mmCIF file of C-alpha atoms in Angstrom:
data_model
loop_
_atom_site.group_PDB
_atom_site.id
_atom_site.type_symbol
_atom_site.label_atom_id
_atom_site.label_comp_id
_atom_site.label_asym_id
_atom_site.label_seq_id
_atom_site.Cartn_x
_atom_site.Cartn_y
_atom_site.Cartn_z
ATOM 1 C CA UNK S 1 12.027 -3.722 30.890
ATOM 2 C CA UNK S 2 12.709 -3.063 27.229
ATOM 3 C CA UNK S 3 9.009 -2.776 26.523
ATOM 4 C CA UNK S 4 8.623 -0.009 29.066
ATOM 5 C CA UNK S 5 11.465 2.072 27.651
ATOM 6 C CA UNK S 6 10.852 1.637 23.953
ATOM 7 C CA UNK S 7 8.570 4.661 23.730
ATOM 8 C CA UNK S 8 11.142 6.925 25.367
ATOM 9 C CA UNK S 9 13.925 6.165 22.933
ATOM 10 C CA UNK S 10 15.090 9.045 20.783
ATOM 11 C CA UNK S 11 13.915 7.882 17.356
ATOM 12 C CA UNK S 12 14.118 10.275 14.404
ATOM 13 C CA UNK S 13 10.880 12.100 13.747
ATOM 14 C CA UNK S 14 8.705 10.922 10.898
ATOM 15 C CA UNK S 15 8.496 13.257 7.946
ATOM 16 C CA UNK S 16 4.994 14.559 7.254
ATOM 17 C CA UNK S 17 3.764 15.473 3.828
ATOM 18 C CA UNK S 18 1.724 18.641 3.614
ATOM 19 C CA UNK S 19 -1.350 18.740 1.379
ATOM 20 C CA UNK S 20 -0.712 15.529 -0.550
ATOM 21 C CA UNK S 21 -2.088 15.334 -4.040
ATOM 22 C CA UNK S 22 -4.912 12.748 -3.903
ATOM 23 C CA UNK S 23 -4.200 11.773 -7.475
ATOM 24 C CA UNK S 24 -0.707 10.664 -6.501
ATOM 25 C CA UNK S 25 -0.860 9.565 -2.870
ATOM 26 C CA UNK S 26 -3.065 6.767 -1.490
ATOM 27 C CA UNK S 27 -5.852 7.565 0.989
ATOM 28 C CA UNK S 28 -5.072 7.893 4.673
ATOM 29 C CA UNK S 29 -5.896 4.682 6.497
ATOM 30 C CA UNK S 30 -6.787 4.502 10.163
ATOM 31 C CA UNK S 31 -4.813 1.396 10.877
ATOM 32 C CA UNK S 32 -5.384 -1.490 13.229
ATOM 33 C CA UNK S 33 -2.473 -3.631 14.391
ATOM 34 C CA UNK S 34 -0.749 -5.541 11.610
ATOM 35 C CA UNK S 35 -2.629 -8.673 10.425
ATOM 36 C CA UNK S 36 -5.242 -8.552 13.191
ATOM 37 C CA UNK S 37 -8.888 -9.132 12.484
ATOM 38 C CA UNK S 38 -10.913 -6.117 11.436
ATOM 39 C CA UNK S 39 -13.188 -5.294 14.343
ATOM 40 C CA UNK S 40 -15.728 -3.431 12.247
ATOM 41 C CA UNK S 41 -19.223 -4.828 12.678
ATOM 42 C CA UNK S 42 -21.596 -5.096 9.770
ATOM 43 C CA UNK S 43 -24.226 -2.382 9.359
ATOM 44 C CA UNK S 44 -26.669 -5.154 8.482
ATOM 45 C CA UNK S 45 -26.233 -6.743 11.902
ATOM 46 C CA UNK S 46 -27.300 -3.589 13.648
ATOM 47 C CA UNK S 47 -23.835 -2.780 14.977
ATOM 48 C CA UNK S 48 -21.899 0.414 14.482
ATOM 49 C CA UNK S 49 -19.320 0.530 11.720
ATOM 50 C CA UNK S 50 -15.810 0.859 13.100
ATOM 51 C CA UNK S 51 -13.866 3.129 10.750
ATOM 52 C CA UNK S 52 -10.511 1.489 11.501
ATOM 53 C CA UNK S 53 -9.297 -0.652 8.642
ATOM 54 C CA UNK S 54 -6.231 -2.717 7.824
ATOM 55 C CA UNK S 55 -3.391 -1.248 5.810
ATOM 56 C CA UNK S 56 -2.939 -2.650 2.289
ATOM 57 C CA UNK S 57 0.088 -4.707 3.360
ATOM 58 C CA UNK S 58 -1.814 -6.140 6.316
ATOM 59 C CA UNK S 59 -4.685 -7.112 4.012
ATOM 60 C CA UNK S 60 -2.256 -8.796 1.631
ATOM 61 C CA UNK S 61 -0.698 -10.671 4.523
ATOM 62 C CA UNK S 62 -4.084 -11.981 5.562
ATOM 63 C CA UNK S 63 -4.782 -13.178 2.050
ATOM 64 C CA UNK S 64 -1.359 -14.852 1.920
ATOM 65 C CA UNK S 65 -1.983 -16.518 5.302
ATOM 66 C CA UNK S 66 1.143 -15.060 6.879
ATOM 67 C CA UNK S 67 1.387 -16.482 10.369
ATOM 68 C CA UNK S 68 1.606 -13.160 12.150
ATOM 69 C CA UNK S 69 -0.423 -14.384 15.097
ATOM 70 C CA UNK S 70 2.159 -17.005 15.899
ATOM 71 C CA UNK S 71 5.079 -14.643 15.384
ATOM 72 C CA UNK S 72 3.438 -12.087 17.659
ATOM 73 C CA UNK S 73 5.116 -9.114 15.976
ATOM 74 C CA UNK S 74 4.154 -6.435 13.533
ATOM 75 C CA UNK S 75 6.774 -3.760 12.882
ATOM 76 C CA UNK S 76 10.545 -4.109 12.897
ATOM 77 C CA UNK S 77 10.775 -1.985 16.042
ATOM 78 C CA UNK S 78 8.214 -4.150 17.829
ATOM 79 C CA UNK S 79 10.011 -7.304 16.780
ATOM 80 C CA UNK S 80 13.301 -5.991 18.151
ATOM 81 C CA UNK S 81 11.633 -4.580 21.239
ATOM 82 C CA UNK S 82 8.756 -5.795 23.377
ATOM 83 C CA UNK S 83 8.612 -9.541 23.739
ATOM 84 C CA UNK S 84 10.822 -9.938 20.695
ATOM 85 C CA UNK S 85 14.419 -10.970 20.306
ATOM 86 C CA UNK S 86 15.507 -8.686 23.153
ATOM 87 C CA UNK S 87 18.388 -7.063 21.284
ATOM 88 C CA UNK S 88 18.712 -4.256 23.815
ATOM 89 C CA UNK S 89 17.862 -0.571 23.703
ATOM 90 C CA UNK S 90 21.102 0.466 21.995
ATOM 91 C CA UNK S 91 20.572 -1.753 18.951
ATOM 92 C CA UNK S 92 16.883 -0.875 18.749
ATOM 93 C CA UNK S 93 17.781 2.812 18.684
ATOM 94 C CA UNK S 94 20.473 2.246 16.062
ATOM 95 C CA UNK S 95 18.051 0.384 13.791
ATOM 96 C CA UNK S 96 15.507 3.146 14.250
ATOM 97 C CA UNK S 97 17.975 5.533 12.662
ATOM 98 C CA UNK S 98 18.927 3.014 9.954
ATOM 99 C CA UNK S 99 15.214 2.664 9.165
ATOM 100 C CA UNK S 100 14.966 6.424 8.778
ATOM 101 C CA UNK S 101 18.005 6.536 6.472
ATOM 102 C CA UNK S 102 16.651 3.663 4.379
ATOM 103 C CA UNK S 103 13.337 5.425 3.836
ATOM 104 C CA UNK S 104 15.130 8.589 2.718
ATOM 105 C CA UNK S 105 17.244 6.587 0.252
ATOM 106 C CA UNK S 106 14.171 4.731 -1.004
ATOM 107 C CA UNK S 107 12.516 8.074 -1.762
ATOM 108 C CA UNK S 108 15.698 9.354 -3.373
ATOM 109 C CA UNK S 109 16.182 6.461 -5.800
ATOM 110 C CA UNK S 110 12.499 6.595 -6.779
ATOM 111 C CA UNK S 111 12.557 10.342 -7.367
ATOM 112 C CA UNK S 112 12.168 11.589 -10.950
ATOM 113 C CA UNK S 113 14.789 14.213 -10.098
ATOM 114 C CA UNK S 114 17.682 11.938 -9.053
ATOM 115 C CA UNK S 115 19.293 12.184 -12.487
ATOM 116 C CA UNK S 116 19.935 15.866 -11.854
ATOM 117 C CA UNK S 117 22.404 14.841 -9.150
ATOM 118 C CA UNK S 118 24.852 13.917 -11.898
ATOM 119 C CA UNK S 119 25.488 17.596 -12.441
ATOM 120 C CA UNK S 120 25.020 18.792 -8.864
ATOM 121 C CA UNK S 121 27.287 16.513 -6.812
ATOM 122 C CA UNK S 122 31.073 16.770 -7.000
ATOM 123 C CA UNK S 123 32.888 13.481 -6.483
ATOM 124 C CA UNK S 124 36.270 13.684 -4.839
ATOM 125 C CA UNK S 125 39.019 11.109 -4.389
ATOM 126 C CA UNK S 126 37.524 8.060 -2.694
ATOM 127 C CA UNK S 127 40.438 5.711 -3.209
ATOM 128 C CA UNK S 128 38.519 3.567 -5.716
ATOM 129 C CA UNK S 129 40.896 2.615 -8.515
ATOM 130 C CA UNK S 130 38.473 1.221 -11.076
ATOM 131 C CA UNK S 131 36.584 3.634 -13.335
ATOM 132 C CA UNK S 132 33.708 1.165 -13.458
ATOM 133 C CA UNK S 133 33.437 1.177 -9.681
ATOM 134 C CA UNK S 134 33.889 4.912 -9.132
ATOM 135 C CA UNK S 135 30.993 6.108 -6.965
ATOM 136 C CA UNK S 136 28.014 7.691 -8.647
ATOM 137 C CA UNK S 137 26.379 10.833 -7.223
ATOM 138 C CA UNK S 138 23.607 8.811 -5.599
ATOM 139 C CA UNK S 139 26.236 6.668 -3.853
ATOM 140 C CA UNK S 140 27.713 9.782 -2.289
ATOM 141 C CA UNK S 141 24.346 11.179 -1.218
ATOM 142 C CA UNK S 142 23.276 7.813 0.237
ATOM 143 C CA UNK S 143 26.560 7.561 2.079
ATOM 144 C CA UNK S 144 26.007 10.983 3.634
ATOM 145 C CA UNK S 145 22.414 10.148 4.598
ATOM 146 C CA UNK S 146 23.506 7.036 6.472
ATOM 147 C CA UNK S 147 26.521 8.694 8.090
ATOM 148 C CA UNK S 148 24.276 11.492 9.370
ATOM 149 C CA UNK S 149 21.834 8.960 10.818
ATOM 150 C CA UNK S 150 24.638 7.039 12.508
ATOM 151 C CA UNK S 151 25.985 10.243 14.045
ATOM 152 C CA UNK S 152 22.523 11.180 15.309
ATOM 153 C CA UNK S 153 21.996 7.787 16.888
ATOM 154 C CA UNK S 154 24.933 8.266 19.272
ATOM 155 C CA UNK S 155 25.422 4.491 19.234
ATOM 156 C CA UNK S 156 28.162 4.049 16.634
ATOM 157 C CA UNK S 157 31.869 4.370 17.370
ATOM 158 C CA UNK S 158 33.124 3.934 13.813
ATOM 159 C CA UNK S 159 31.685 3.498 10.339
ATOM 160 C CA UNK S 160 33.390 2.018 7.289
ATOM 161 C CA UNK S 161 31.815 2.450 3.870
ATOM 162 C CA UNK S 162 32.582 1.108 0.441
ATOM 163 C CA UNK S 163 32.572 4.732 -0.710
ATOM 164 C CA UNK S 164 35.267 5.920 1.720
ATOM 165 C CA UNK S 165 38.955 5.119 1.591
ATOM 166 C CA UNK S 166 39.274 4.994 5.403
ATOM 167 C CA UNK S 167 36.903 4.379 8.328
ATOM 168 C CA UNK S 168 35.170 7.361 9.910
ATOM 169 C CA UNK S 169 35.504 7.608 13.686
ATOM 170 C CA UNK S 170 32.257 8.986 15.126
ATOM 171 C CA UNK S 171 32.279 8.793 18.923
ATOM 172 C CA UNK S 172 34.500 7.199 21.570
ATOM 173 C CA UNK S 173 31.748 5.570 23.604
ATOM 174 C CA UNK S 174 29.534 4.202 20.823
ATOM 175 C CA UNK S 175 28.946 0.485 21.438
ATOM 176 C CA UNK S 176 28.720 -0.521 17.765
ATOM 177 C CA UNK S 177 30.760 -0.640 14.571
ATOM 178 C CA UNK S 178 28.895 -0.342 11.250
ATOM 179 C CA UNK S 179 30.253 -1.452 7.864
ATOM 180 C CA UNK S 180 28.158 -0.830 4.781
ATOM 181 C CA UNK S 181 27.625 -0.536 1.073
ATOM 182 C CA UNK S 182 25.291 2.482 0.976
ATOM 183 C CA UNK S 183 23.850 1.929 -2.504
ATOM 184 C CA UNK S 184 24.748 -1.289 -4.287
ATOM 185 C CA UNK S 185 23.891 -1.395 -7.994
ATOM 186 C CA UNK S 186 23.503 2.367 -8.347
ATOM 187 C CA UNK S 187 24.677 2.324 -11.958
ATOM 188 C CA UNK S 188 21.388 0.525 -12.742
ATOM 189 C CA UNK S 189 19.147 3.292 -11.415
ATOM 190 C CA UNK S 190 18.654 5.044 -14.745
ATOM 191 C CA UNK S 191 17.150 1.798 -16.056
ATOM 192 C CA UNK S 192 14.917 1.424 -12.963
ATOM 193 C CA UNK S 193 16.636 -1.814 -11.978
ATOM 194 C CA UNK S 194 16.501 -2.716 -8.250
ATOM 195 C CA UNK S 195 19.240 -1.420 -5.967
ATOM 196 C CA UNK S 196 20.026 -1.962 -2.309
ATOM 197 C CA UNK S 197 21.873 -1.056 0.876
ATOM 198 C CA UNK S 198 23.923 -3.578 2.894
ATOM 199 C CA UNK S 199 24.816 -3.275 6.593
ATOM 200 C CA UNK S 200 26.971 -5.260 8.987
ATOM 201 C CA UNK S 201 27.077 -4.451 12.712
ATOM 202 C CA UNK S 202 29.767 -5.454 15.227
ATOM 203 C CA UNK S 203 30.464 -4.646 18.863
ATOM 204 C CA UNK S 204 33.207 -2.099 19.475
ATOM 205 C CA UNK S 205 36.446 -3.753 20.577
ATOM 206 C CA UNK S 206 36.827 -2.075 23.958
ATOM 207 C CA UNK S 207 40.150 -3.821 24.555
ATOM 208 C CA UNK S 208 41.809 -1.638 21.910
ATOM 209 C CA UNK S 209 40.331 1.691 23.067
ATOM 210 C CA UNK S 210 43.816 2.804 24.121
ATOM 211 C CA UNK S 211 45.166 2.720 20.552
ATOM 212 C CA UNK S 212 45.396 5.793 18.289
ATOM 213 C CA UNK S 213 42.131 6.653 16.557
ATOM 214 C CA UNK S 214 43.160 5.622 13.041
ATOM 215 C CA UNK S 215 44.514 2.274 14.228
ATOM 216 C CA UNK S 216 41.566 1.312 16.406
ATOM 217 C CA UNK S 217 39.108 2.475 13.742
ATOM 218 C CA UNK S 218 40.650 0.136 11.183
ATOM 219 C CA UNK S 219 40.958 -2.841 13.544
ATOM 220 C CA UNK S 220 37.348 -2.491 14.653
ATOM 221 C CA UNK S 221 36.217 -2.659 11.017
ATOM 222 C CA UNK S 222 38.415 -5.660 10.174
ATOM 223 C CA UNK S 223 36.623 -8.057 12.501
ATOM 224 C CA UNK S 224 35.808 -11.525 11.209
ATOM 225 C CA UNK S 225 32.282 -12.008 9.939
ATOM 226 C CA UNK S 226 31.763 -14.625 12.634
ATOM 227 C CA UNK S 227 31.669 -11.739 15.154
ATOM 228 C CA UNK S 228 28.732 -9.939 13.526
ATOM 229 C CA UNK S 229 25.910 -9.230 15.963
ATOM 230 C CA UNK S 230 23.477 -8.170 13.219
ATOM 231 C CA UNK S 231 23.310 -7.706 9.473
ATOM 232 C CA UNK S 232 20.721 -6.384 7.066
ATOM 233 C CA UNK S 233 20.053 -5.341 3.521
ATOM 234 C CA UNK S 234 17.408 -3.006 2.143
ATOM 235 C CA UNK S 235 16.026 -3.755 -1.309
ATOM 236 C CA UNK S 236 14.698 -0.775 -3.276
ATOM 237 C CA UNK S 237 12.387 -2.246 -5.897
ATOM 238 C CA UNK S 238 8.632 -2.537 -6.500
ATOM 239 C CA UNK S 239 8.572 -2.724 -2.708
ATOM 240 C CA UNK S 240 11.127 -1.516 -0.182
ATOM 241 C CA UNK S 241 12.141 -4.530 1.891
ATOM 242 C CA UNK S 242 14.454 -4.576 4.895
ATOM 243 C CA UNK S 243 15.793 -8.056 5.612
ATOM 244 C CA UNK S 244 17.670 -8.512 8.882
ATOM 245 C CA UNK S 245 19.107 -11.040 11.282
ATOM 246 C CA UNK S 246 20.128 -10.482 14.878
ATOM 247 C CA UNK S 247 21.716 -13.897 15.228
ATOM 248 C CA UNK S 248 18.564 -16.014 15.395
ATOM 249 C CA UNK S 249 16.747 -16.435 12.091
ATOM 250 C CA UNK S 250 16.440 -14.131 9.102
ATOM 251 C CA UNK S 251 13.321 -11.985 8.728
ATOM 252 C CA UNK S 252 12.079 -9.541 6.090
ATOM 253 C CA UNK S 253 10.000 -6.415 6.681
ATOM 254 C CA UNK S 254 8.202 -4.496 3.930
ATOM 255 C CA UNK S 255 7.779 -0.714 4.040
ATOM 256 C CA UNK S 256 4.122 0.273 4.326
ATOM 257 C CA UNK S 257 3.966 3.728 2.770
ATOM 258 C CA UNK S 258 0.644 4.458 4.459
ATOM 259 C CA UNK S 259 2.218 4.312 7.928
ATOM 260 C CA UNK S 260 5.955 4.640 7.341
ATOM 261 C CA UNK S 261 6.541 1.357 9.192
ATOM 262 C CA UNK S 262 8.473 -1.713 8.112
ATOM 263 C CA UNK S 263 5.975 -4.551 8.639
ATOM 264 C CA UNK S 264 7.025 -8.167 9.072
ATOM 265 C CA UNK S 265 6.023 -9.973 5.885
ATOM 266 C CA UNK S 266 8.559 -12.815 5.787
ATOM 267 C CA UNK S 267 9.167 -14.205 9.291
ATOM 268 C CA UNK S 268 11.820 -16.874 9.764
ATOM 269 C CA UNK S 269 12.970 -17.196 6.166
ATOM 270 C CA UNK S 270 14.307 -20.655 5.414
ATOM 271 C CA UNK S 271 16.161 -20.888 2.127
ATOM 272 C CA UNK S 272 15.300 -24.174 0.383
ATOM 273 C CA UNK S 273 18.092 -26.747 0.805
ATOM 274 C CA UNK S 274 18.317 -26.850 -2.992
ATOM 275 C CA UNK S 275 16.959 -24.497 -5.625
ATOM 276 C CA UNK S 276 16.657 -24.625 -9.390
ATOM 277 C CA UNK S 277 18.099 -21.227 -10.304
ATOM 278 C CA UNK S 278 21.675 -20.047 -10.787
ATOM 279 C CA UNK S 279 22.613 -16.389 -11.044
ATOM 280 C CA UNK S 280 25.868 -15.373 -12.728
ATOM 281 C CA UNK S 281 27.105 -13.320 -15.685
ATOM 282 C CA UNK S 282 27.165 -15.993 -18.404
ATOM 283 C CA UNK S 283 28.944 -13.618 -20.791
ATOM 284 C CA UNK S 284 32.188 -14.409 -18.947
ATOM 285 C CA UNK S 285 31.805 -18.155 -19.526
ATOM 286 C CA UNK S 286 35.035 -18.444 -21.541
ATOM 287 C CA UNK S 287 37.012 -16.728 -18.785
ATOM 288 C CA UNK S 288 35.816 -19.236 -16.191
ATOM 289 C CA UNK S 289 37.986 -22.057 -14.894
ATOM 290 C CA UNK S 290 37.162 -25.583 -16.028
ATOM 291 C CA UNK S 291 35.489 -26.527 -12.745
ATOM 292 C CA UNK S 292 32.952 -23.694 -12.896
ATOM 293 C CA UNK S 293 32.155 -24.269 -16.566
ATOM 294 C CA UNK S 294 31.624 -27.955 -15.897
ATOM 295 C CA UNK S 295 29.320 -27.195 -12.950
ATOM 296 C CA UNK S 296 27.150 -24.756 -14.929
ATOM 297 C CA UNK S 297 27.006 -27.057 -17.980
ATOM 298 C CA UNK S 298 25.969 -29.958 -15.756
ATOM 299 C CA UNK S 299 23.181 -28.300 -13.778
ATOM 300 C CA UNK S 300 21.557 -26.584 -16.732
ATOM 301 C CA UNK S 301 21.372 -29.931 -18.529
ATOM 302 C CA UNK S 302 19.774 -31.558 -15.493
ATOM 303 C CA UNK S 303 22.724 -33.953 -15.094
ATOM 304 C CA UNK S 304 23.854 -32.825 -11.661
ATOM 305 C CA UNK S 305 22.849 -34.103 -8.243
ATOM 306 C CA UNK S 306 19.420 -32.549 -8.863
ATOM 307 C CA UNK S 307 17.685 -34.206 -11.848
ATOM 308 C CA UNK S 308 15.878 -31.079 -13.068
ATOM 309 C CA UNK S 309 17.399 -28.514 -15.401
ATOM 310 C CA UNK S 310 18.378 -25.232 -13.761
ATOM 311 C CA UNK S 311 17.291 -21.835 -15.072
ATOM 312 C CA UNK S 312 19.423 -18.683 -15.217
ATOM 313 C CA UNK S 313 18.253 -15.446 -13.592
ATOM 314 C CA UNK S 314 20.707 -12.555 -13.449
ATOM 315 C CA UNK S 315 19.885 -8.925 -12.595
ATOM 316 C CA UNK S 316 23.460 -7.711 -12.024
ATOM 317 C CA UNK S 317 22.327 -6.090 -8.790
ATOM 318 C CA UNK S 318 23.751 -8.020 -5.841
ATOM 319 C CA UNK S 319 20.974 -7.301 -3.334
ATOM 320 C CA UNK S 320 18.245 -8.160 -5.855
ATOM 321 C CA UNK S 321 19.919 -11.391 -7.001
ATOM 322 C CA UNK S 322 20.571 -12.383 -3.386
ATOM 323 C CA UNK S 323 17.007 -11.591 -2.279
ATOM 324 C CA UNK S 324 15.536 -13.840 -4.962
ATOM 325 C CA UNK S 325 17.996 -16.605 -4.070
ATOM 326 C CA UNK S 326 17.142 -16.317 -0.378
ATOM 327 C CA UNK S 327 13.446 -16.830 -1.131
ATOM 328 C CA UNK S 328 13.608 -19.403 -3.937
ATOM 329 C CA UNK S 329 16.893 -21.185 -3.371
ATOM 330 C CA UNK S 330 19.715 -21.922 -5.799
ATOM 331 C CA UNK S 331 22.994 -20.051 -6.002
ATOM 332 C CA UNK S 332 23.978 -16.436 -6.732
ATOM 333 C CA UNK S 333 27.628 -15.929 -7.567
ATOM 334 C CA UNK S 334 30.402 -13.734 -8.826
ATOM 335 C CA UNK S 335 33.445 -15.985 -9.372
ATOM 336 C CA UNK S 336 35.851 -13.044 -9.869
ATOM 337 C CA UNK S 337 37.792 -11.250 -7.135
ATOM 338 C CA UNK S 338 35.169 -8.547 -7.352
ATOM 339 C CA UNK S 339 32.970 -8.279 -4.258
ATOM 340 C CA UNK S 340 34.199 -6.813 -1.006
ATOM 341 C CA UNK S 341 34.576 -9.086 1.986
ATOM 342 C CA UNK S 342 33.874 -6.435 4.640
ATOM 343 C CA UNK S 343 30.894 -4.598 3.134
ATOM 344 C CA UNK S 344 29.121 -7.237 1.009
ATOM 345 C CA UNK S 345 30.297 -10.809 1.516
ATOM 346 C CA UNK S 346 30.269 -10.897 5.320
ATOM 347 C CA UNK S 347 26.822 -9.317 5.940
ATOM 348 C CA UNK S 348 25.099 -11.336 3.202
ATOM 349 C CA UNK S 349 26.797 -14.572 4.291
ATOM 350 C CA UNK S 350 25.594 -13.916 7.838
ATOM 351 C CA UNK S 351 22.031 -13.500 6.571
ATOM 352 C CA UNK S 352 22.064 -16.594 4.360
ATOM 353 C CA UNK S 353 23.587 -18.757 7.100
ATOM 354 C CA UNK S 354 20.930 -17.666 9.590
ATOM 355 C CA UNK S 355 18.374 -18.725 6.948
ATOM 356 C CA UNK S 356 19.950 -22.170 6.595
ATOM 357 C CA UNK S 357 22.159 -21.533 3.561
ATOM 358 C CA UNK S 358 25.856 -20.987 2.934
ATOM 359 C CA UNK S 359 28.275 -18.272 1.911
ATOM 360 C CA UNK S 360 31.569 -19.346 0.307
ATOM 361 C CA UNK S 361 34.466 -17.997 -1.742
ATOM 362 C CA UNK S 362 34.435 -21.284 -3.648
ATOM 363 C CA UNK S 363 36.710 -22.994 -1.146
ATOM 364 C CA UNK S 364 36.185 -21.518 2.312
ATOM 365 C CA UNK S 365 33.314 -20.375 4.506
ATOM 366 C CA UNK S 366 33.111 -16.590 4.142
ATOM 367 C CA UNK S 367 32.489 -15.904 7.833
ATOM 368 C CA UNK S 368 35.688 -17.747 8.800
ATOM 369 C CA UNK S 369 37.919 -15.524 6.626
ATOM 370 C CA UNK S 370 39.887 -12.891 8.532
ATOM 371 C CA UNK S 371 39.907 -9.581 6.611
ATOM 372 C CA UNK S 372 43.363 -8.054 6.183
ATOM 373 C CA UNK S 373 42.382 -4.992 4.118
ATOM 374 C CA UNK S 374 39.373 -2.727 4.346
ATOM 375 C CA UNK S 375 38.489 -2.984 0.644
ATOM 376 C CA UNK S 376 39.591 -6.619 0.256
ATOM 377 C CA UNK S 377 37.919 -8.371 -2.679
ATOM 378 C CA UNK S 378 37.115 -12.025 -3.253
ATOM 379 C CA UNK S 379 34.856 -14.376 -5.239
ATOM 380 C CA UNK S 380 31.442 -14.892 -3.664
ATOM 381 C CA UNK S 381 28.982 -17.782 -3.846
ATOM 382 C CA UNK S 382 25.741 -17.492 -1.841
ATOM 383 C CA UNK S 383 22.800 -19.838 -1.722
ATOM 384 C CA UNK S 384 21.246 -23.135 -0.758
ATOM 385 C CA UNK S 385 23.328 -25.524 1.306
ATOM 386 C CA UNK S 386 23.207 -28.408 -1.178
ATOM 387 C CA UNK S 387 23.838 -26.180 -4.190
ATOM 388 C CA UNK S 388 26.960 -24.624 -2.637
ATOM 389 C CA UNK S 389 28.153 -28.065 -1.541
ATOM 390 C CA UNK S 390 27.781 -29.415 -5.096
ATOM 391 C CA UNK S 391 29.461 -26.359 -6.641
ATOM 392 C CA UNK S 392 32.495 -26.653 -4.342
ATOM 393 C CA UNK S 393 32.864 -30.332 -5.242
ATOM 394 C CA UNK S 394 34.001 -29.241 -8.725
ATOM 395 C CA UNK S 395 37.153 -27.781 -7.198
ATOM 396 C CA UNK S 396 38.373 -24.940 -9.396
ATOM 397 C CA UNK S 397 35.498 -22.447 -9.477
ATOM 398 C CA UNK S 398 37.315 -19.161 -8.755
ATOM 399 C CA UNK S 399 37.948 -17.082 -11.884
ATOM 400 C CA UNK S 400 41.539 -15.848 -12.197
ATOM 401 C CA UNK S 401 41.589 -15.006 -15.924
ATOM 402 C CA UNK S 402 40.455 -11.469 -16.748
ATOM 403 C CA UNK S 403 39.213 -10.817 -13.193
ATOM 404 C CA UNK S 404 38.707 -7.122 -13.902
ATOM 405 C CA UNK S 405 40.809 -6.152 -10.885
ATOM 406 C CA UNK S 406 44.273 -6.910 -9.572
ATOM 407 C CA UNK S 407 44.255 -10.308 -7.860
#
């Protein structure tokens, strides 16, 4: 039974802080299970006071009437494990290490000392041709943190990262393939704008194990998005949120800093069938094709299929813009050949589809596109089903003029 083996899995050890400054760190809570009733009896009723209290996130969830009782889960590990979606020990162990890496990155991007990395980290040749997209020091450090965690898990055969020119072969018998963008939006960190990490997870193609390492590494990473077994993003913002899907629903877990656990705060996210927000860089309006300009002009005047006027919200951080769209509906887009199919478009399209939305390049379903290059770029439109359907009805919505990259 998965529940009987979960405690024996080799999860990374939690980091303990020694002598925390009480002026900086919150008090230590003796926690009860997430969103359960506090069993403390009132001193006025003659009973003893039970010192166990809910964590702040659990208290907030009670106030927000989160249906944790019906979901039956509390932490990400519990959801994946006992009585949950039964993803298997290997994937549970892998996500335990991804959790650990995400918490280290969250601490790194929030550190007042991360700017010093600009002078301390040497950036070599990563195969990225655009100066604007050259990796920042924090990208490199985040990449190394995740690679180390994947190695330690023993469950990953090959990893491909946006920061590396070629895939990294890790172990011959690892059951999984991981593709990732280790730190999306890192150029915004100095302005304290949200950033994020994106993961996609596939099964290793055992039928090509006989091929040379470089060849099988590349082919494993060029699987169609329809073959994803799991995908996730981690948002580093006012809260650290890990949003994941294992093929059945999309769920978000918020990091509780008092326990170090990711607690389920958004079970079974369902993106509204239509939103009232569009997210795109309006400054490029005059480079857009006629179809896209007509679509944006129409919806913001309230003359589209939805009678209300749309509002614009644009952070220029893909994970942050996507997270808002997933919760509130609408459409988040980059009409240029800018975003990478393997590391960004496929995992996020998987997540939005499992939440009832759509991922498109303006013409085709993202998850049906077969990658042909590791760093292949394309336009990306993510959001509510009806909004994407209406956008595609305008035909020419992919920007070809001044794309910023070779098309």
